[in-house]
Tab-separated table of C-alpha atoms in Angstrom:
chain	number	residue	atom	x	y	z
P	298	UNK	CA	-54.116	7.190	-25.053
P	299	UNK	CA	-51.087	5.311	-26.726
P	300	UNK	CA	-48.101	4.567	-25.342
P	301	UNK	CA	-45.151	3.948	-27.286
P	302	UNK	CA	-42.494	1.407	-26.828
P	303	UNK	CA	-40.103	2.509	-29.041
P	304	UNK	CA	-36.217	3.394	-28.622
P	305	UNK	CA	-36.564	6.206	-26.233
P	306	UNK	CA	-38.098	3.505	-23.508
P	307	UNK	CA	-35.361	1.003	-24.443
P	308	UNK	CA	-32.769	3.338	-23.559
P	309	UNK	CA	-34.421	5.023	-20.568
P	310	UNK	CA	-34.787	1.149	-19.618
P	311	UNK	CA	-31.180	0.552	-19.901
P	312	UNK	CA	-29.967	3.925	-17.916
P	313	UNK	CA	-32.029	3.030	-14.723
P	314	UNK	CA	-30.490	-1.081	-15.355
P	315	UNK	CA	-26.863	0.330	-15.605
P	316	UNK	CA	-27.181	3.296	-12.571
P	317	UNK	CA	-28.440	0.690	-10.329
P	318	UNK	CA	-25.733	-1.945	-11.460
P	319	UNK	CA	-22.880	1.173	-10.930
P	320	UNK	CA	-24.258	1.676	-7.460
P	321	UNK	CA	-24.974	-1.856	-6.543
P	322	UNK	CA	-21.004	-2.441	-7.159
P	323	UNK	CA	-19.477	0.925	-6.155
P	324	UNK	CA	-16.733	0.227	-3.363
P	325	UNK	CA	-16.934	2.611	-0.604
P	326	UNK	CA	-14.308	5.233	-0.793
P	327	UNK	CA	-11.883	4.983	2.320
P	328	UNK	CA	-11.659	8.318	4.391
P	329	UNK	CA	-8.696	10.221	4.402
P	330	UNK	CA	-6.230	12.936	5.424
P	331	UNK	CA	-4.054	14.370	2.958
P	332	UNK	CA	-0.384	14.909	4.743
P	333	UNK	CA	1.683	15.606	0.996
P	334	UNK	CA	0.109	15.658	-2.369
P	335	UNK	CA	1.521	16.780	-5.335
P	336	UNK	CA	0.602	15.671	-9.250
P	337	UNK	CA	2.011	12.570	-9.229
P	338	UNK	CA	2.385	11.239	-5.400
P	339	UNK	CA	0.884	11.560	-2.215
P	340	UNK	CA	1.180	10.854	1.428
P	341	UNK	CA	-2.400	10.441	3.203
P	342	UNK	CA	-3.978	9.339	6.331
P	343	UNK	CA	-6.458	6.396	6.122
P	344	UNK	CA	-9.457	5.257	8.705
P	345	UNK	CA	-7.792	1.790	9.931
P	346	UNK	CA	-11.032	-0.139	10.007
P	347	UNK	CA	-9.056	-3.120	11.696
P	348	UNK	CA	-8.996	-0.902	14.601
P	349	UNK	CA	-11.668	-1.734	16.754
P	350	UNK	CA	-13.396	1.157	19.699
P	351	UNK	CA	-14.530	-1.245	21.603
P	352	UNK	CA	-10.991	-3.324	21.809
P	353	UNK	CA	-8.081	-0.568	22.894
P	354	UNK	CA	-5.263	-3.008	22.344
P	355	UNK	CA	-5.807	-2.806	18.412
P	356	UNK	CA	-4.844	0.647	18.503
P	357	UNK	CA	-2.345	1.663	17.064
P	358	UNK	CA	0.684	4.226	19.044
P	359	UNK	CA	-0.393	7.050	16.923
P	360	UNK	CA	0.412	10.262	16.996
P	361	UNK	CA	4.094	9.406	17.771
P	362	UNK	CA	7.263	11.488	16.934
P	363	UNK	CA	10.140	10.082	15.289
P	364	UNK	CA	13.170	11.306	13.670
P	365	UNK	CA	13.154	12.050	9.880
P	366	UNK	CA	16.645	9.881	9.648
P	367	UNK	CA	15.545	7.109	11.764
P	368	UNK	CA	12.596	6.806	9.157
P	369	UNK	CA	14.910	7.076	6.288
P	370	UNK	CA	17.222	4.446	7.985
P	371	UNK	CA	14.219	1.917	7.921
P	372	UNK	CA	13.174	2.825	4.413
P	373	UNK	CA	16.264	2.286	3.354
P	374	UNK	CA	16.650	-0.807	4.982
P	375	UNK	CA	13.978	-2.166	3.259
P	376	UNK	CA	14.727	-3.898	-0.286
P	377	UNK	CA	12.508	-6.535	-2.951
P	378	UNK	CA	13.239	-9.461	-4.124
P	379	UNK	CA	11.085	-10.713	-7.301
P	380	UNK	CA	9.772	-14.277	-7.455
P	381	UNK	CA	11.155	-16.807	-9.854
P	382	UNK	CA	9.342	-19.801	-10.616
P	383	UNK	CA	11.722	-23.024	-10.765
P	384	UNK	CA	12.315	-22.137	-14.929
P	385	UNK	CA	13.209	-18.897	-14.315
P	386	UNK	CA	15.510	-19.448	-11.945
P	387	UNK	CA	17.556	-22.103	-13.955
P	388	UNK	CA	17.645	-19.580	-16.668
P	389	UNK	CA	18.215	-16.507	-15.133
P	390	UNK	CA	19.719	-17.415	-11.310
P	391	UNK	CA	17.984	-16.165	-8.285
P	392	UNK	CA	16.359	-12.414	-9.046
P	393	UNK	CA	19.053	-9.629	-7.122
P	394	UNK	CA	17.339	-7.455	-4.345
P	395	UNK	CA	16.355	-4.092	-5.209
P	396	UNK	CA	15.575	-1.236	-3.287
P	397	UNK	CA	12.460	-0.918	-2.045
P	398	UNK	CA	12.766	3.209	-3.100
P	399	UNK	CA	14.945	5.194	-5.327
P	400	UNK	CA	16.875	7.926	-3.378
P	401	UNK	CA	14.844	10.535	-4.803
P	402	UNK	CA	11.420	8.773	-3.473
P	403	UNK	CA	13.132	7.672	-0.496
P	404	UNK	CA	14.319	11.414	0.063
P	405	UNK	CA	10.342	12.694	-0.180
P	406	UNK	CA	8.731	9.183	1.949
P	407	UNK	CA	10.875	9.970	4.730
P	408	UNK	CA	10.238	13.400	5.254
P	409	UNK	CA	6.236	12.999	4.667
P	410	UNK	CA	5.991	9.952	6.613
P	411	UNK	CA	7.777	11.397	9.694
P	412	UNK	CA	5.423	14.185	9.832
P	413	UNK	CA	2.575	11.854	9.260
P	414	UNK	CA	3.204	9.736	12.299
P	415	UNK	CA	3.146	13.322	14.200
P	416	UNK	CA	-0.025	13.704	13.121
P	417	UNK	CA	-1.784	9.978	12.971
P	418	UNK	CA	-4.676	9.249	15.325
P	419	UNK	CA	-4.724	5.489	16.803
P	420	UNK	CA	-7.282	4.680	14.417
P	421	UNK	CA	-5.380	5.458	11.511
P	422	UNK	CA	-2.437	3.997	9.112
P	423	UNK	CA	-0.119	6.020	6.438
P	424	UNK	CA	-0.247	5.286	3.202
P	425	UNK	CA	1.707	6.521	0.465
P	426	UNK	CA	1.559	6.644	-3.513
P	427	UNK	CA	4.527	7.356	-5.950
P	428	UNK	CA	4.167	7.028	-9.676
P	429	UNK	CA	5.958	7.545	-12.644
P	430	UNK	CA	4.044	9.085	-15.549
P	431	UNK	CA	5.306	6.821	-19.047
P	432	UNK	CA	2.653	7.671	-21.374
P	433	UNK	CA	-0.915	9.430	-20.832
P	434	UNK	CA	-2.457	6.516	-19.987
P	435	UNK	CA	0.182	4.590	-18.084
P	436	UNK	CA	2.320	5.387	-15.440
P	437	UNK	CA	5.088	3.289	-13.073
P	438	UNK	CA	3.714	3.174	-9.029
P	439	UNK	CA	4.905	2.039	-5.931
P	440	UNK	CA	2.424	2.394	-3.234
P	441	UNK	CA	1.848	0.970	0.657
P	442	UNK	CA	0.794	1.464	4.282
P	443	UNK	CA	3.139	1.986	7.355
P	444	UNK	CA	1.744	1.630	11.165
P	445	UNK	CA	2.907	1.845	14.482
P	446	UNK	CA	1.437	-0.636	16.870
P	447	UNK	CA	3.463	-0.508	20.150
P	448	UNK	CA	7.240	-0.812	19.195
P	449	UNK	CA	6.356	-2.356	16.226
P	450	UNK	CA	6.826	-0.852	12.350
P	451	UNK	CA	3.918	-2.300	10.145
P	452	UNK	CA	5.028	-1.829	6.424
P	453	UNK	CA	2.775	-3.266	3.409
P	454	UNK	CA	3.672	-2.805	-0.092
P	455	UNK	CA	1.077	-3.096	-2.212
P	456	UNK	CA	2.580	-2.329	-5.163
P	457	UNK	CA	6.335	-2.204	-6.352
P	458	UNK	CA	7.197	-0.726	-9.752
P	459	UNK	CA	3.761	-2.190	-11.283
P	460	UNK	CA	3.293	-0.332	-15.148
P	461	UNK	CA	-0.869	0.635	-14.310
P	462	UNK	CA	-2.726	1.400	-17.623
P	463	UNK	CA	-5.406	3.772	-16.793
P	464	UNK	CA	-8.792	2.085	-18.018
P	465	UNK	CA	-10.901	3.869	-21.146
P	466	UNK	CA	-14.001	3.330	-18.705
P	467	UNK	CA	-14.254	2.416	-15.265
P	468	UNK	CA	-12.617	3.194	-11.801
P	469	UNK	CA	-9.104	4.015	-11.137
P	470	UNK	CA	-8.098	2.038	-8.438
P	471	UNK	CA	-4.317	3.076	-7.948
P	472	UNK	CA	-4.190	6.159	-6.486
P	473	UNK	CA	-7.870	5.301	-4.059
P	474	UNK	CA	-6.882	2.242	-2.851
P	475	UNK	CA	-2.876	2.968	-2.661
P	476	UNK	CA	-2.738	-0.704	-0.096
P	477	UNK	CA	-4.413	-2.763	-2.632
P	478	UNK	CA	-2.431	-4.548	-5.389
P	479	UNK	CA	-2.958	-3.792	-8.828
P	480	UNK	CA	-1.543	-6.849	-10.119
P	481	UNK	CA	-0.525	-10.418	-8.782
P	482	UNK	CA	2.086	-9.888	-6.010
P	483	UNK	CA	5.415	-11.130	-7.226
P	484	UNK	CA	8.222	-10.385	-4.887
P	485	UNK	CA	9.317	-10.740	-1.324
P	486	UNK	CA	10.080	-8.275	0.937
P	487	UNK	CA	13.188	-7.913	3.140
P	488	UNK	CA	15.096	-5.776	6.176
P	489	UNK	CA	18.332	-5.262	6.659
P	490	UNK	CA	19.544	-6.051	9.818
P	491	UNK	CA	17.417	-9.091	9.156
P	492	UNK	CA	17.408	-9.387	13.410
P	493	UNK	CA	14.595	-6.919	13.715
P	494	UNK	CA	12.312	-8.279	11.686
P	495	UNK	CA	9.262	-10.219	13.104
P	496	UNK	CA	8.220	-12.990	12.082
P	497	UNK	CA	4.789	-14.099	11.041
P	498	UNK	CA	2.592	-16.803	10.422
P	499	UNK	CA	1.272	-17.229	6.925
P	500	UNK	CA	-1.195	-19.744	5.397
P	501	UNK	CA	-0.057	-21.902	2.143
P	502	UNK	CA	-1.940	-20.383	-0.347
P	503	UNK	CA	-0.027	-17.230	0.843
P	504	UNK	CA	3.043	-18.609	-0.404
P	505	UNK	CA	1.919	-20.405	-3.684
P	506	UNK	CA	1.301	-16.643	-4.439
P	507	UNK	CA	4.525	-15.387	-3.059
P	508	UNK	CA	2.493	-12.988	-0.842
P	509	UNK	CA	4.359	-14.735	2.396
P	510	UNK	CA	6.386	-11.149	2.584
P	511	UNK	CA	4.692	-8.581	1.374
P	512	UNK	CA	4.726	-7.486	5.039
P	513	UNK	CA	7.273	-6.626	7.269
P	514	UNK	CA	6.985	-6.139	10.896
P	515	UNK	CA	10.311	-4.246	12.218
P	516	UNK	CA	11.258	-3.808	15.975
P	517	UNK	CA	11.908	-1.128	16.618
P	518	UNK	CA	14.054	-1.071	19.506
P	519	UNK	CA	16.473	-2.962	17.097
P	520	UNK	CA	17.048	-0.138	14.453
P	521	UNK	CA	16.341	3.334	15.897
P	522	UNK	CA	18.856	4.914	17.810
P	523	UNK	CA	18.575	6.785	21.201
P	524	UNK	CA	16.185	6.646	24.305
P	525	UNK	CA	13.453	3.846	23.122
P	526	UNK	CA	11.105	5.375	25.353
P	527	UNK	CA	9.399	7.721	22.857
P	528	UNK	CA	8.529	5.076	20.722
P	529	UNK	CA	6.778	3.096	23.324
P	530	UNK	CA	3.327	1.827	22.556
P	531	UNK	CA	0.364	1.216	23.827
């Protein structure tokens, strides 16, 4: 019997090389719940893997009730600052703050988000994904996280006004990984009144990237009206 080594074992060859090398770098797909989707945005629960059985004090004080205006009031509070290297700076000043949200998305995070935290289990985080459709293959997003741990408000932004070109080939990472940036992480974060917000510790090559607010922890029982006692922790 002959056996022939010809094209159709090249490419057969090649189909078993490139499934293995597909699976071998696949990144695991975070669970979720979905809270608000519609064609261009969603709100979603996410598995908190930081959250640890075996420790109860990472847990976070999920499912909690809050106020669809106190959530507003703290989204609202929250604005972006873009970094300017030294150059930019002397030729264009210090970069204004921004909004973190336009009313419209602001109007839709609130209402989502408040229902969300109804709904969260200790083990999980919100996250949230707005975009901006330009072209059909890129689109304008804004996406993050948002936690409750104790009286604490966890807010991450991964991504603020970032143009995303959907890739020819490949994975689309925007809307699966909503926390993770897309792009280098150029602005600061900031909350007004400035009084409530934490502060935390960050490591220098933190802020050679200007990544040392991309965070903000928020006390709570500095902006949210009423009894505190609701929004007690753990």
């Amino acid at each position: 019997m002959k056996y022939h080594s010809g094209p159709t074992v090249l490419y057969s060859a090649l189909i078993v090389l490139t499934s293995t090398l597909v699976i071998g770098c696949a990144i695991p797909m975070v669970p979720y719940r979905a809270v608000y989707e519609d064609p261009v945005n969603y709100v979603r629960l996410e598995v908190d893997d930081s959250v640890l059985p075996e420790w109860p004090p990472s847990a976070h004080a999920h499912p909690k009730t809050m106020r669809v205006e106190d959530v507003a009031r703290i989204l609202g509070g929250i604005s972006v600052k873009e970094h300017r290297i030294w150059l930019q700076k002397w030729l264009q000043g210090e970069a204004p703050l921004m909004p973190a949200f336009r009313p419209e998305e602001l109007a839709l995070l609130s209402q989502q988000i408040a229902e969300a935290f109804a709904l969260a289990r200790p083990d999980e985080r919100v996250t949230f994904y707005l975009s901006q459709p330009q072209t059909s293959v890129k689109r304008i997003i804004t996406s993050g996280g948002v936690y409750l741990h104790g009286t604490e408000l966890h807010f991450i932004l991964g991504n603020w006004q970032i143009v995303y070109g959907i890739p020819t080939y490949g994975m689309i990472y925007d809307r699966r990984y909503p926390m993770r940036p897309t792009a280098a992480k150029g602005f600061y974060l900031f909350f007004d009144p400035g009084e409530a917000t934490i502060t935390q510790r960050h490591s220098l090559w933190d802020t050679l990237l200007a990544n040392t607010n991309d965070e903000l922890v928020i006390d709570l029982t500095k902006t949210v009206s009423g009894p505190i006692a609701s929004l007690a922790g753990r």
